[in-house]
Coordinates of C-alpha atoms and ligand atoms in Angstrom, one line a residue:
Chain I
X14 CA 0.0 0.0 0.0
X15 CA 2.9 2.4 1.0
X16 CA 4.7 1.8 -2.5
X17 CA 1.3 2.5 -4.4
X18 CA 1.5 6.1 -2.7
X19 CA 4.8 6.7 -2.7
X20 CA 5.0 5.9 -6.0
X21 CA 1.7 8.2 -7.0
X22 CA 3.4 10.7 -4.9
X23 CA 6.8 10.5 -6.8
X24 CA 4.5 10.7 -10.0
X25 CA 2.1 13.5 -8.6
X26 CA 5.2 15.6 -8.0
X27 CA 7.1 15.4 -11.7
X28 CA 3.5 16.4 -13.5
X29 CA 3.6 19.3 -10.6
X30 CA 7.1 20.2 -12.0
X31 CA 5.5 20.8 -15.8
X32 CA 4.3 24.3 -14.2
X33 CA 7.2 25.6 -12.9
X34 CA 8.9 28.0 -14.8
X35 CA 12.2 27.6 -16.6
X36 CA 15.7 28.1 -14.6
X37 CA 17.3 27.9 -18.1
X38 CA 19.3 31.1 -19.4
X39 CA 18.5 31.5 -23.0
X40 CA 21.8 32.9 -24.1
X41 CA 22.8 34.1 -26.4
X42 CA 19.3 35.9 -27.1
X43 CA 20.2 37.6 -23.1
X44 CA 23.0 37.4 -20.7
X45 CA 23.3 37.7 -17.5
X46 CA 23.5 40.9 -15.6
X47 CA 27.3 41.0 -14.1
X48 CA 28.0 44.6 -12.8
X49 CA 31.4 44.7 -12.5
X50 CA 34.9 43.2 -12.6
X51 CA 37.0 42.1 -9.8
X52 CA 39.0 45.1 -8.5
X53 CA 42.2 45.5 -6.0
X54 CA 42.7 48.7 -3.6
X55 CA 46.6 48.2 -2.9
X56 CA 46.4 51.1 -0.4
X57 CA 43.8 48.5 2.1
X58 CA 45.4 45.2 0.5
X59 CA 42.0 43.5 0.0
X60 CA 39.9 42.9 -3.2
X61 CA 35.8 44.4 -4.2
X62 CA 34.3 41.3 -5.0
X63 CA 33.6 41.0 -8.9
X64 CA 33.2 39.1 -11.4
X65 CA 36.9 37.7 -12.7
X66 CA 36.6 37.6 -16.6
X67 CA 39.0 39.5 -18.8
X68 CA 41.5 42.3 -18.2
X69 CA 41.3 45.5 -18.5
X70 CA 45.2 48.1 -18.4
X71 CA 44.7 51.5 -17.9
X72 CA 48.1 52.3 -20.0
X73 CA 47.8 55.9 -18.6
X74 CA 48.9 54.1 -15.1
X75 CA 51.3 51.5 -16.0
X76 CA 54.6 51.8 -14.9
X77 CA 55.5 48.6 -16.8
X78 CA 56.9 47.1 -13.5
X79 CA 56.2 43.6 -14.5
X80 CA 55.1 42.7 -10.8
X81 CA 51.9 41.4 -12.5
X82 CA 54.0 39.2 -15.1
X83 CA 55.7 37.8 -11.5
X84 CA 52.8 37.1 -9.7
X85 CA 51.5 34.8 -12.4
X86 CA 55.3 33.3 -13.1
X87 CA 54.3 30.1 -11.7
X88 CA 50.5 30.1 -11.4
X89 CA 49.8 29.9 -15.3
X90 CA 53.0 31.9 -16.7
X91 CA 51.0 33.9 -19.4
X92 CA 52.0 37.1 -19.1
X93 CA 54.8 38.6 -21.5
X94 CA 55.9 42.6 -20.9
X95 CA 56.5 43.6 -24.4
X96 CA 57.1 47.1 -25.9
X97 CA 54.8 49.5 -27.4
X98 CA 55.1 52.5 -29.7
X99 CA 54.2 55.0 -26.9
X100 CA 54.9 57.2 -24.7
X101 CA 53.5 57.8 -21.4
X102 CA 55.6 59.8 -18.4
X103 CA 55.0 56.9 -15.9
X104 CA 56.4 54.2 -18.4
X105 CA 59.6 55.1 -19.3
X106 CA 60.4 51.9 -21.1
X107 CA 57.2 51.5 -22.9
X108 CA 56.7 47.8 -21.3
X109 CA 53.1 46.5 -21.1
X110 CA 51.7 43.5 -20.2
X111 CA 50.4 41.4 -22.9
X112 CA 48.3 38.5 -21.9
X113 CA 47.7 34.9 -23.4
X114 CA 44.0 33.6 -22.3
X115 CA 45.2 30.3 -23.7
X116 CA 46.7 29.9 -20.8
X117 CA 45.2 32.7 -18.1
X118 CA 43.1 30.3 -15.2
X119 CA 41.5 33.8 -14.4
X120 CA 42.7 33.3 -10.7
X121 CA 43.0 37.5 -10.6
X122 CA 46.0 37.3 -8.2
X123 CA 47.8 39.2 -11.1
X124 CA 44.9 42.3 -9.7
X125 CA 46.4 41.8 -6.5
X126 CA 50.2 42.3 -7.3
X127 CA 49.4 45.8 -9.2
X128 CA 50.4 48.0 -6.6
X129 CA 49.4 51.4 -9.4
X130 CA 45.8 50.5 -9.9
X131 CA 47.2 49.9 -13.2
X132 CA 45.6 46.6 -14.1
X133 CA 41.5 45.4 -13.1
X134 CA 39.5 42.6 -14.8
X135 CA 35.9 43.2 -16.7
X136 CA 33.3 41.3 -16.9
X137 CA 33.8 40.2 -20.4
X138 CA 33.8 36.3 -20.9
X139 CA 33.2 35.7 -24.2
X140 CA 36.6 35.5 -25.0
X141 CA 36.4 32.0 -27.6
X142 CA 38.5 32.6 -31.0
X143 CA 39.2 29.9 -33.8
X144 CA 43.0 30.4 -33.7
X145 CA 45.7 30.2 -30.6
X146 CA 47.2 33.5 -32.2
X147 CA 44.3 35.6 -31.5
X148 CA 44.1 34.3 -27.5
X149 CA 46.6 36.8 -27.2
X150 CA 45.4 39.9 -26.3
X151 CA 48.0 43.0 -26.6
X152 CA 48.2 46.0 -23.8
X153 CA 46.7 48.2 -26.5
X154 CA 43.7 45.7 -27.2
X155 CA 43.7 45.2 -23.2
X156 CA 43.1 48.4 -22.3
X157 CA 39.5 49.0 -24.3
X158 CA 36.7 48.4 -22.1
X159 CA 34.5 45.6 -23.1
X160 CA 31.4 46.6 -24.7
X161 CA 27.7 46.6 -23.1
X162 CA 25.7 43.8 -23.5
X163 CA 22.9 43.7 -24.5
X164 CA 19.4 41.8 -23.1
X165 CA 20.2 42.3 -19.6
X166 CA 18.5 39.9 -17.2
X167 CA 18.6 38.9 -13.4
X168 CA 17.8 35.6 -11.6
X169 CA 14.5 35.8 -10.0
X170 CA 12.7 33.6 -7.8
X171 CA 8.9 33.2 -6.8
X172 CA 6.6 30.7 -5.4
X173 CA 6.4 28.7 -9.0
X174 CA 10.5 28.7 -9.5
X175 CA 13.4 30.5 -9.9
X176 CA 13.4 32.2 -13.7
X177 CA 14.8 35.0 -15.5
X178 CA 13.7 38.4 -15.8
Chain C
X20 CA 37.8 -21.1 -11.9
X21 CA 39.6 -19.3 -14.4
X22 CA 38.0 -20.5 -17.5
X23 CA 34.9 -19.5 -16.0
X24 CA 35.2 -15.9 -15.3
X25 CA 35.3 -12.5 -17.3
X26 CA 37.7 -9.8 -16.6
X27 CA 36.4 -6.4 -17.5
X28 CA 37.6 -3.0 -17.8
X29 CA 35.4 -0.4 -16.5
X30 CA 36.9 2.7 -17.8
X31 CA 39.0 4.9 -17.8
X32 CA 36.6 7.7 -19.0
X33 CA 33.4 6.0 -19.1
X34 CA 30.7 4.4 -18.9
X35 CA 30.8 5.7 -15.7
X36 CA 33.9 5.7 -13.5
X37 CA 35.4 8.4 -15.0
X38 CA 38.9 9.1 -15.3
X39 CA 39.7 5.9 -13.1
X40 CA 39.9 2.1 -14.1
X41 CA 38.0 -0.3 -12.5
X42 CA 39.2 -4.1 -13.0
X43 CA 36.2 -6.5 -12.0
X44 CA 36.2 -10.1 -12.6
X45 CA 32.5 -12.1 -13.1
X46 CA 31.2 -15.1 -12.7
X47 CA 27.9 -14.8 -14.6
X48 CA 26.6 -11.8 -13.5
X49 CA 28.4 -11.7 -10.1
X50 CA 31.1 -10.0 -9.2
X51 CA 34.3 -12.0 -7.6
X52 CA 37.3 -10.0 -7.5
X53 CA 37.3 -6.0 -8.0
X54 CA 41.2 -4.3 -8.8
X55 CA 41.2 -0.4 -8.7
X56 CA 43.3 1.1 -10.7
X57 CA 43.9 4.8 -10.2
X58 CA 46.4 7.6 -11.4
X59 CA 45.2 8.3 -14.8
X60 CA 45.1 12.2 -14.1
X61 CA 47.8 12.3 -11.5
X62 CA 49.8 15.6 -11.7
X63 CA 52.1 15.6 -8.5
X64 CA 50.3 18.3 -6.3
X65 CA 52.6 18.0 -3.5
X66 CA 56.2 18.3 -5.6
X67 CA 54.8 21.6 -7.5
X68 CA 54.1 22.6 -4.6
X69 CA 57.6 22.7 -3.5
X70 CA 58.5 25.2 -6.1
X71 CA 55.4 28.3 -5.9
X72 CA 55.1 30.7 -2.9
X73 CA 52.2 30.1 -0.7
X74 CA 50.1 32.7 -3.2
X75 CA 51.0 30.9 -5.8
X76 CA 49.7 27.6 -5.1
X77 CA 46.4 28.9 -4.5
X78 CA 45.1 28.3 -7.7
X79 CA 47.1 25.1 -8.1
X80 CA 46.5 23.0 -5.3
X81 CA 42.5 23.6 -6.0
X82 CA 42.4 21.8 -9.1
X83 CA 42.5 18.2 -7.7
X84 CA 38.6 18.7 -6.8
X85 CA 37.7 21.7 -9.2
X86 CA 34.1 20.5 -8.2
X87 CA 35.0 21.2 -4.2
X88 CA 37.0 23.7 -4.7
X89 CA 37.1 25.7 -1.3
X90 CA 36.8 22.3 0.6
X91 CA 40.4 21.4 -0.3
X92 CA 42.2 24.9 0.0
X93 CA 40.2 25.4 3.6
X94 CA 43.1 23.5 5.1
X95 CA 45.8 24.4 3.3
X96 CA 45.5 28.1 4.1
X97 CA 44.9 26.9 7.8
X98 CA 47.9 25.6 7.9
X99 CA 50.3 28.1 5.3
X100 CA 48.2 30.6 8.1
X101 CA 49.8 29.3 11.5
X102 CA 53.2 29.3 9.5
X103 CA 52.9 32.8 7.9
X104 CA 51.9 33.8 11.5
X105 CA 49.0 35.8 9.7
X106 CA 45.7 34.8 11.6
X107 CA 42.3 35.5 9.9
X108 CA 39.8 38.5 11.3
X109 CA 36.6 37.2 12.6
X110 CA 34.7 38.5 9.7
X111 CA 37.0 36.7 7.4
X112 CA 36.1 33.5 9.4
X113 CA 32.3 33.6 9.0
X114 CA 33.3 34.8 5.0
X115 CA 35.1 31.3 4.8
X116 CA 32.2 29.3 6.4
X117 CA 29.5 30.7 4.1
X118 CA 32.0 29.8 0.9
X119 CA 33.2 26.4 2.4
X120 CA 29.1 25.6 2.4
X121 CA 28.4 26.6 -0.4
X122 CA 30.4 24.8 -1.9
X123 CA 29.3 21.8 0.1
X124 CA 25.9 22.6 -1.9
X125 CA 27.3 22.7 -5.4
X126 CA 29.7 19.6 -4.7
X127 CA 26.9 17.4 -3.1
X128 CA 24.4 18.5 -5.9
X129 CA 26.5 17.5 -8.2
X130 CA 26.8 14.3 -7.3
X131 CA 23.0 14.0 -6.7
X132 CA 22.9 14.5 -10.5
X133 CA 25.6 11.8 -11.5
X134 CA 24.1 9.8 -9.2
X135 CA 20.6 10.0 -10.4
X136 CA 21.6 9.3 -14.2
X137 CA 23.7 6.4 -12.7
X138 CA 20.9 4.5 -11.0
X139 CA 18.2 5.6 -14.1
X140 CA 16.6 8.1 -13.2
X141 CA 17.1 11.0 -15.4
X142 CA 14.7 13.5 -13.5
X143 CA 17.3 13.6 -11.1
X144 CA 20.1 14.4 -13.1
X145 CA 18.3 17.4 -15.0
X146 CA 16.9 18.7 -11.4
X147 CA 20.0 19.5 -9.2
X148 CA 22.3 20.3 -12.0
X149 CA 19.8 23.3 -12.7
X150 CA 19.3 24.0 -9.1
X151 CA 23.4 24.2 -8.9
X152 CA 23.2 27.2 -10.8
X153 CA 21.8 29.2 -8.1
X154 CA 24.2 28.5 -5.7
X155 CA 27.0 28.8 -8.4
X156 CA 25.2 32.1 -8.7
X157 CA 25.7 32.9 -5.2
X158 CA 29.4 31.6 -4.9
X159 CA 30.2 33.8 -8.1
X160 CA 28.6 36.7 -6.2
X161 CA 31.4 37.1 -3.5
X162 CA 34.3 35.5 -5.3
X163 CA 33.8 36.5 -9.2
X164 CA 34.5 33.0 -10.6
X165 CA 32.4 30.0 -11.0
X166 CA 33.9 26.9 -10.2
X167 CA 37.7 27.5 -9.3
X168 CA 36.9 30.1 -6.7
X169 CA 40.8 31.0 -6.2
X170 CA 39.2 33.1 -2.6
X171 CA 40.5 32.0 0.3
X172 CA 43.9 33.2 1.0
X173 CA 46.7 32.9 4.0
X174 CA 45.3 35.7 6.1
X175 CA 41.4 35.6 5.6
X176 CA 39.7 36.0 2.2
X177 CA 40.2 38.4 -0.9
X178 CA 37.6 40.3 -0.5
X179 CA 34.0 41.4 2.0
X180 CA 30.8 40.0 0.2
X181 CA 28.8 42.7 -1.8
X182 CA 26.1 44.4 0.1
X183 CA 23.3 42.6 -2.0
X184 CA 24.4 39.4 -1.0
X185 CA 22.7 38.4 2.3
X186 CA 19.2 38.9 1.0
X187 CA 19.9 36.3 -1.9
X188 CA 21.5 34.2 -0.2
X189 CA 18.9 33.6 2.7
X190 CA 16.2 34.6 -0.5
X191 CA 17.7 31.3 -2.2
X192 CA 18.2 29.0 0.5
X193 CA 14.5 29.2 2.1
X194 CA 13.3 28.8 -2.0
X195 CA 16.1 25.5 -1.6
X196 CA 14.9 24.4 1.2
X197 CA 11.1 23.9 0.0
X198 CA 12.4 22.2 -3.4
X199 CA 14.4 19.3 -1.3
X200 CA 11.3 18.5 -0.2
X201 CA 10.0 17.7 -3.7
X202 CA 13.5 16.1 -4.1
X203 CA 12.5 13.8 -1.4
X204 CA 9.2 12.5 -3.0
X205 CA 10.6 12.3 -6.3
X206 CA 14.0 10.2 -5.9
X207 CA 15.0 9.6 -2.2
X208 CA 11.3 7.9 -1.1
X209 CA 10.5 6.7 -4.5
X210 CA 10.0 3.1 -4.4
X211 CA 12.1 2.6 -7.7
X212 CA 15.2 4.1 -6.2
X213 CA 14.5 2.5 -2.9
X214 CA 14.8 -1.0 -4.6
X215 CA 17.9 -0.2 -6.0
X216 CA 19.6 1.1 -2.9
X217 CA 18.4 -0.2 0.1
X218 CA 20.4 -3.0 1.1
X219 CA 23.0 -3.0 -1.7
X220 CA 26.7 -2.4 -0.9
X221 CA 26.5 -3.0 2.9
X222 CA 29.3 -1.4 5.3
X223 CA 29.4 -2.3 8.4
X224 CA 30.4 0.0 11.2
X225 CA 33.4 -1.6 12.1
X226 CA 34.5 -2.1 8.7
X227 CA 33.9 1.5 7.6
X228 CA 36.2 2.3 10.9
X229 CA 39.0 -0.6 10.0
X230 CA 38.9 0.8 6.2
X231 CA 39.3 4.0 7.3
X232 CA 36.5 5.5 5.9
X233 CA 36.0 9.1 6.0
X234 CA 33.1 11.9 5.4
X235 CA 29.0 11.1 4.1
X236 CA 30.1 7.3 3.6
X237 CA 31.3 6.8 7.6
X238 CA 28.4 8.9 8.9
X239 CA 26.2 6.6 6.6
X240 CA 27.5 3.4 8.5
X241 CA 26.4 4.9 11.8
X242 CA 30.0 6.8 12.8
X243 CA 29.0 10.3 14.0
X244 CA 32.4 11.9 13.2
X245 CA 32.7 15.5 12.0
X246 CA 35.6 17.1 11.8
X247 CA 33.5 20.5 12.0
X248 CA 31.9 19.6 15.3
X249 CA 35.2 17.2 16.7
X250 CA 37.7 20.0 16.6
X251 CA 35.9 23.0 15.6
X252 CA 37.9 25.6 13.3
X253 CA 37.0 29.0 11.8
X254 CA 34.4 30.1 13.9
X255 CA 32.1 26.4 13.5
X256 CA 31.8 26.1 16.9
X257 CA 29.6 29.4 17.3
X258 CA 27.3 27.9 14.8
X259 CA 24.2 25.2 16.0
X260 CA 24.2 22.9 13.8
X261 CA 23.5 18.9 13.3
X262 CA 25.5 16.1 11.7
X263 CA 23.0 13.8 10.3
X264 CA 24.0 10.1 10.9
X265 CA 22.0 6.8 9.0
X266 CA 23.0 3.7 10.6
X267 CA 22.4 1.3 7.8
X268 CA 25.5 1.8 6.0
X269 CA 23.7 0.6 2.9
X270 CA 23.7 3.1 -0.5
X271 CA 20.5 5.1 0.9
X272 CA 22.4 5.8 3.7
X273 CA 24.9 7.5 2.3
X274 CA 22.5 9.0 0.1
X275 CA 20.4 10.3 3.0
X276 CA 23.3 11.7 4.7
X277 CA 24.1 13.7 2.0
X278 CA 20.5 14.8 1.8
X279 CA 20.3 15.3 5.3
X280 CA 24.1 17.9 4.5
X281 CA 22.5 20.1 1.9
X282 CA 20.0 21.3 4.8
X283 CA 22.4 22.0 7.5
X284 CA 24.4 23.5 5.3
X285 CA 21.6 25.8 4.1
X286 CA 21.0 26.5 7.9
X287 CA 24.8 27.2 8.7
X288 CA 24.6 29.9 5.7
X289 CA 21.6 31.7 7.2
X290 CA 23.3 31.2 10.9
X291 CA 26.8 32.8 9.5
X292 CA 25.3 35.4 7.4
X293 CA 23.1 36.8 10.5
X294 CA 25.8 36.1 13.4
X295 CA 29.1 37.3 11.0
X296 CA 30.9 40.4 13.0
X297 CA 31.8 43.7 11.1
X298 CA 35.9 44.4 10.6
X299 CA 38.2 43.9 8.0
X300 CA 38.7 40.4 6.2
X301 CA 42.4 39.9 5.7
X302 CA 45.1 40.2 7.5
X303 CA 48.0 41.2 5.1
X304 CA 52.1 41.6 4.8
X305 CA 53.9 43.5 2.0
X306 CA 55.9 41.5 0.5
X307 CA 56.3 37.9 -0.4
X308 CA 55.4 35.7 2.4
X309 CA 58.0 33.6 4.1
X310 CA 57.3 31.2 6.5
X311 CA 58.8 30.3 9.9
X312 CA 60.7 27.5 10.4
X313 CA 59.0 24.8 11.4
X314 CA 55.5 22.7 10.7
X315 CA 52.0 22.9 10.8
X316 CA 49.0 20.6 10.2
X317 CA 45.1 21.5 9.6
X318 CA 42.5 19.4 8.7
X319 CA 38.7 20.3 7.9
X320 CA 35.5 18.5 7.1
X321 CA 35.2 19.2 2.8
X322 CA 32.7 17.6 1.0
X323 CA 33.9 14.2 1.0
X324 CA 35.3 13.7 3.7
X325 CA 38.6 14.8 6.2
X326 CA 41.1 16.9 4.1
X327 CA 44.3 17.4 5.8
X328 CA 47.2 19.2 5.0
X329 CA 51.1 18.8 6.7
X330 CA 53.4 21.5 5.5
X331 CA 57.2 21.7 6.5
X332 CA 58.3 25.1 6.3
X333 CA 62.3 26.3 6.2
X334 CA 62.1 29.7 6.5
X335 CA 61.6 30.0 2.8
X336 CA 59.0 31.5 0.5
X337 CA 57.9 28.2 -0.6
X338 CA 56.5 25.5 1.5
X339 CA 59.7 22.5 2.0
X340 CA 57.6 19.8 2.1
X341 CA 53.9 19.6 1.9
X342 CA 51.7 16.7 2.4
X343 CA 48.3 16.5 1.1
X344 CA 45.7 13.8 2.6
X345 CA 42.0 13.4 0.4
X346 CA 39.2 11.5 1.2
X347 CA 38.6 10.1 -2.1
X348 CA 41.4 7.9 -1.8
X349 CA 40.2 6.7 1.2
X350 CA 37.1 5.1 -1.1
X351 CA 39.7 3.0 -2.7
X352 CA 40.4 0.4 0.2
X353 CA 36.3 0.3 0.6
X354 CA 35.5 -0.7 -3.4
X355 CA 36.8 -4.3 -3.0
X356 CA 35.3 -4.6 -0.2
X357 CA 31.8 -3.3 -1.1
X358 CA 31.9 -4.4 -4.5
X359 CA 32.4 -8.3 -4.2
X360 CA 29.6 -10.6 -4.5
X361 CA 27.9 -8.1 -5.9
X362 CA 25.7 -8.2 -9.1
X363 CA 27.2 -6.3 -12.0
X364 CA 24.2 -3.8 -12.3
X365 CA 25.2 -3.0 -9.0
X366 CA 28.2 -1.5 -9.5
X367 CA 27.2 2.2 -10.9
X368 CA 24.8 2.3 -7.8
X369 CA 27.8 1.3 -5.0
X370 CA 30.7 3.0 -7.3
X371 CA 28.7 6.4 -7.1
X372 CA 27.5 6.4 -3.9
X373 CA 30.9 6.6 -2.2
X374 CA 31.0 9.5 -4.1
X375 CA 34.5 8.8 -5.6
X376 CA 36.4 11.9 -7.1
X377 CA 39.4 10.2 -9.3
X378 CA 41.2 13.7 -9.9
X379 CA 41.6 14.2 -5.8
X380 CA 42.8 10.8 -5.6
X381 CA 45.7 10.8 -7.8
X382 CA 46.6 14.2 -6.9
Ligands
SF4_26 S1 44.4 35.9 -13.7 FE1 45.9 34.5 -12.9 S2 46.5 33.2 -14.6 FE2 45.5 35.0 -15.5 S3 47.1 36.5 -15.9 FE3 46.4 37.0 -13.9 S4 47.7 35.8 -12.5 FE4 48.0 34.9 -14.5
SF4_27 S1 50.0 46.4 -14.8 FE1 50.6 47.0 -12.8 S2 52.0 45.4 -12.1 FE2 51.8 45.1 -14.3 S3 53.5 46.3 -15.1 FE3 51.8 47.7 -15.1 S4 51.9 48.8 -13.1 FE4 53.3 47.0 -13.0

């Protein structure tokens, strides 16, 4: 007799679940809504929480001191300082970081070595290419903001499921 | 004998164990010898170690149990911590709970979903593996990543949760905390599942002791051992909650004890988010760390089990000698045992139910 309803009940409750809503993202058609990037206040020595996607160099603050390219020498070794064609007063040797995400594990303790508020990350993940080559992202390509996505939505929950709005 | 019997492989990379070989030798449809064979994915955790500073191993020594990743760096930082002489604010504690549980959540739930595909029922594969995503949402809240969280550091955490995270947290967990319920119906009391795991794979209480069983599969043979109530670390001790112990020691049990963990750790959430202390989360040195001379050991409760950590130190900026100690392998002394005289269906149901994580066990 207990099978019978345990079994009904087990039953009763998947039919329930064909009126819940739907937890699924549809992305690409809308992304999620990710504020900001994960950030690193030297002057305290502790992180603002964010969301550890791609970099992002403010070349106007760079002093190319390639404690960023040491932090990550053994973590995932993907930093390379190389030399631009510019000039900025801070940057005497015109040395940048240049990053490969072939290899980045987006770990962010490169954030925390910066000690010029020099170097953040974004919240840009859609970072896929077709070739190796093009994983490499140069200081100059590193230091445009990602653009705004668009389809913005949030996770929401009520009494019939969590969904997306 | 020997004419009679089958030897099969049962992976490496599927159907089913993973990245892990499983030798078993039949008799008809009965199993009479089992021979694990792991190290497929070993990587030497404990030699790199030896040659990255305690920052840098961070991101290293969590990718044995991506799937658990604060449960096997909880230790390591609370021992790098007592050599580094760099102890954690209070808030950082409470910070370290609420991440260590979560990921508790997302660990157990994905195992619910492995294990539901492996005993047939598909439901319960689709289910947790969708309801993951909202805790993965809350983990990638305070610590910006998804599944290799990188957060805790020697000296507290990298950084204070955001200011809108309490309400969705406590917001998702009381949602969470209905759905189990439904969970409940569905798979744990459903009579189809019951068949298959009550009774199968039997370990005794003294045997899970002898084999040195650790984690969900010893509370499931009627052990109430926790290393978060036995030697309470990081603040656990200010936090009321239960271990939940099945004295069976048969599949369900360890099933239910893992059921029985995705609630209390739901309630140690809402306890640490309302009882967590204002004050800074890290404790932090210029420099690169050096350690004393010496050694230290930690050990916490992760989501399989008691991880421990031993970590010589000689007064250099990278660890001498460190010794890494996972539950997983722990499951390896207990598949010969549970797996004999057993019928070959069998095997996905008792394999998965010890909840083995191959990657953690070859380090
Ligand atoms: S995020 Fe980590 S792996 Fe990536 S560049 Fe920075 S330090 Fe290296
Ligand atoms: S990004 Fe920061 S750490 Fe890296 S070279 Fe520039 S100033 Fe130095």
């Amino acid at each position: 007799m207990s099978l019978a309803i345990d079994l009904i009940s087990a039953i009763n409750q998947a039919i329930k679940n064909l009126f819940k809503r739907r937890i699924t993202l549809r992305y690409p058609e809308v992304n999620l809504d990710i504020e900001r990037g994960y950030s690193y206040d030297p002057k305290a020595q502790v992180g603002i929480a964010g969301y550890k996607g791609r970099h992002i160099l403010h070349l106007e603050k760079c002093t190319g001191c390639s404690l960023c390219a040491i932090a990550c020498q053994n973590i995932a070794n993907c930093i390379a300082m190389v030399k631009l064609d510019v000039s900025y007063p801070q940057n005497k040797k015109s040395i940048f970081p240049q990053i490969d995400y072939g290899n980045c594990v987006f770990c962010g303790f490169c954030v925390d070595a910066c000690p010029f508020y020099a170097l953040f990350m974004t919240n840009d993940h859609e970072l896929s290419s077709t070739d190796k080559k093009s994983l490499i992202m140069s200081p100059l390509q590193l230091s445009i903001p990602p653009v705004k996505k668009k389809g913005l939505v949030q996770l929401e929950i009520d009494d019939r499921g969590p969904y997306h709005k | 004998m020997a004419e009679r019997t089958l030897t099969l492989s049962i992976g490496p990379q599927h159907p089913g164990a993973g990245h892990f070989r499983l030798i078993v030798v039949l008799d008809g449809d009965i199993v009479v010898d089992v021979k694990p064979d792991p190290g497929y994915v070993h990587r030497g955790a404990e030699k790199m170690a030896e040659y990255r500073t305690y920052i840098q191993n961070i991101p290293h020594l969590e990718r044995p149990v991506i799937i658990d990743s604060s449960g096997i760096l909880f230790p390591y930082v609370l021992a790098s911590e007592e050599l580094l002489d760099l102890p954690p604010p209070p808030r950082a504690q409470y910070i370290r709970i609420i991440m260590a549980e979560l990921n508790r959540i997302i660990s157990h739930l994905y195992w619910l979903g492995i294990y539901g595909v492996f005993v047939g029922h598909t439901t319960m594969f689709l289910w947790p593996v969708g309801d993951r995503e909202l805790f993965i949402d809350l983990a990638q809240m305070i610590a910006g990543a998804r599944v290799t969280f990188a957060f805790f550091v020697p000296g507290g955490v990298r950084n204070d949760i955001p200011d809108d995270f309490p309400d969705k947290a406590i917001k998702v967990c009381n949602y969470y905390e209905k759905r189990l319920k439904e969970y409940e119906k569905i798979f744990f009391y459903n009579p189809l599942v019951l068949k298959r795991t009550q009774g199968v794979g039997i370990l005794k209480r003294e045997d899970a002791i002898e084999l040195g069983a650790t984690g969900p599969n010893l509370r499931g043979s009627g052990v109430k051992s926790d290393v978060r109530k036995d030697e309470p670390y990081s603040s656990y001790d200010d936090i009321d909650f239960e271990i939940p112990v099945y004295k069976d020691g048969d599949c369900w049990s360890r099933c239910m004890v893992r059921l029985g963990e995705l609630y209390q750790s739901m309630n140690i959430i809402k306890q640490a988010i309302k009882k967590m202390p204002s004050g800074p989360v890290k404790n932090a040195k210029r420099g690169v760390l050096k350690g004393i001379e010496g050694e230290a050991f930690a050990r916490t409760e992760s989501a399989r089990g008691t991880m421990a950590y031993y970590i010589i130190s000689d007064g250099k900026p990278y660890p001498y000698r460190l010794k890494l100690s996972v539950p997983s392998f722990r499951c390896l002394s207990l598949m010969k045992h549970l797996l004999v005289n057993q019928h070959v269906a069998d095997i996905p149901a008792i394999y998965w139910g010890l909840d083995y994580w191959p990657v953690e066990a070859d380090k």
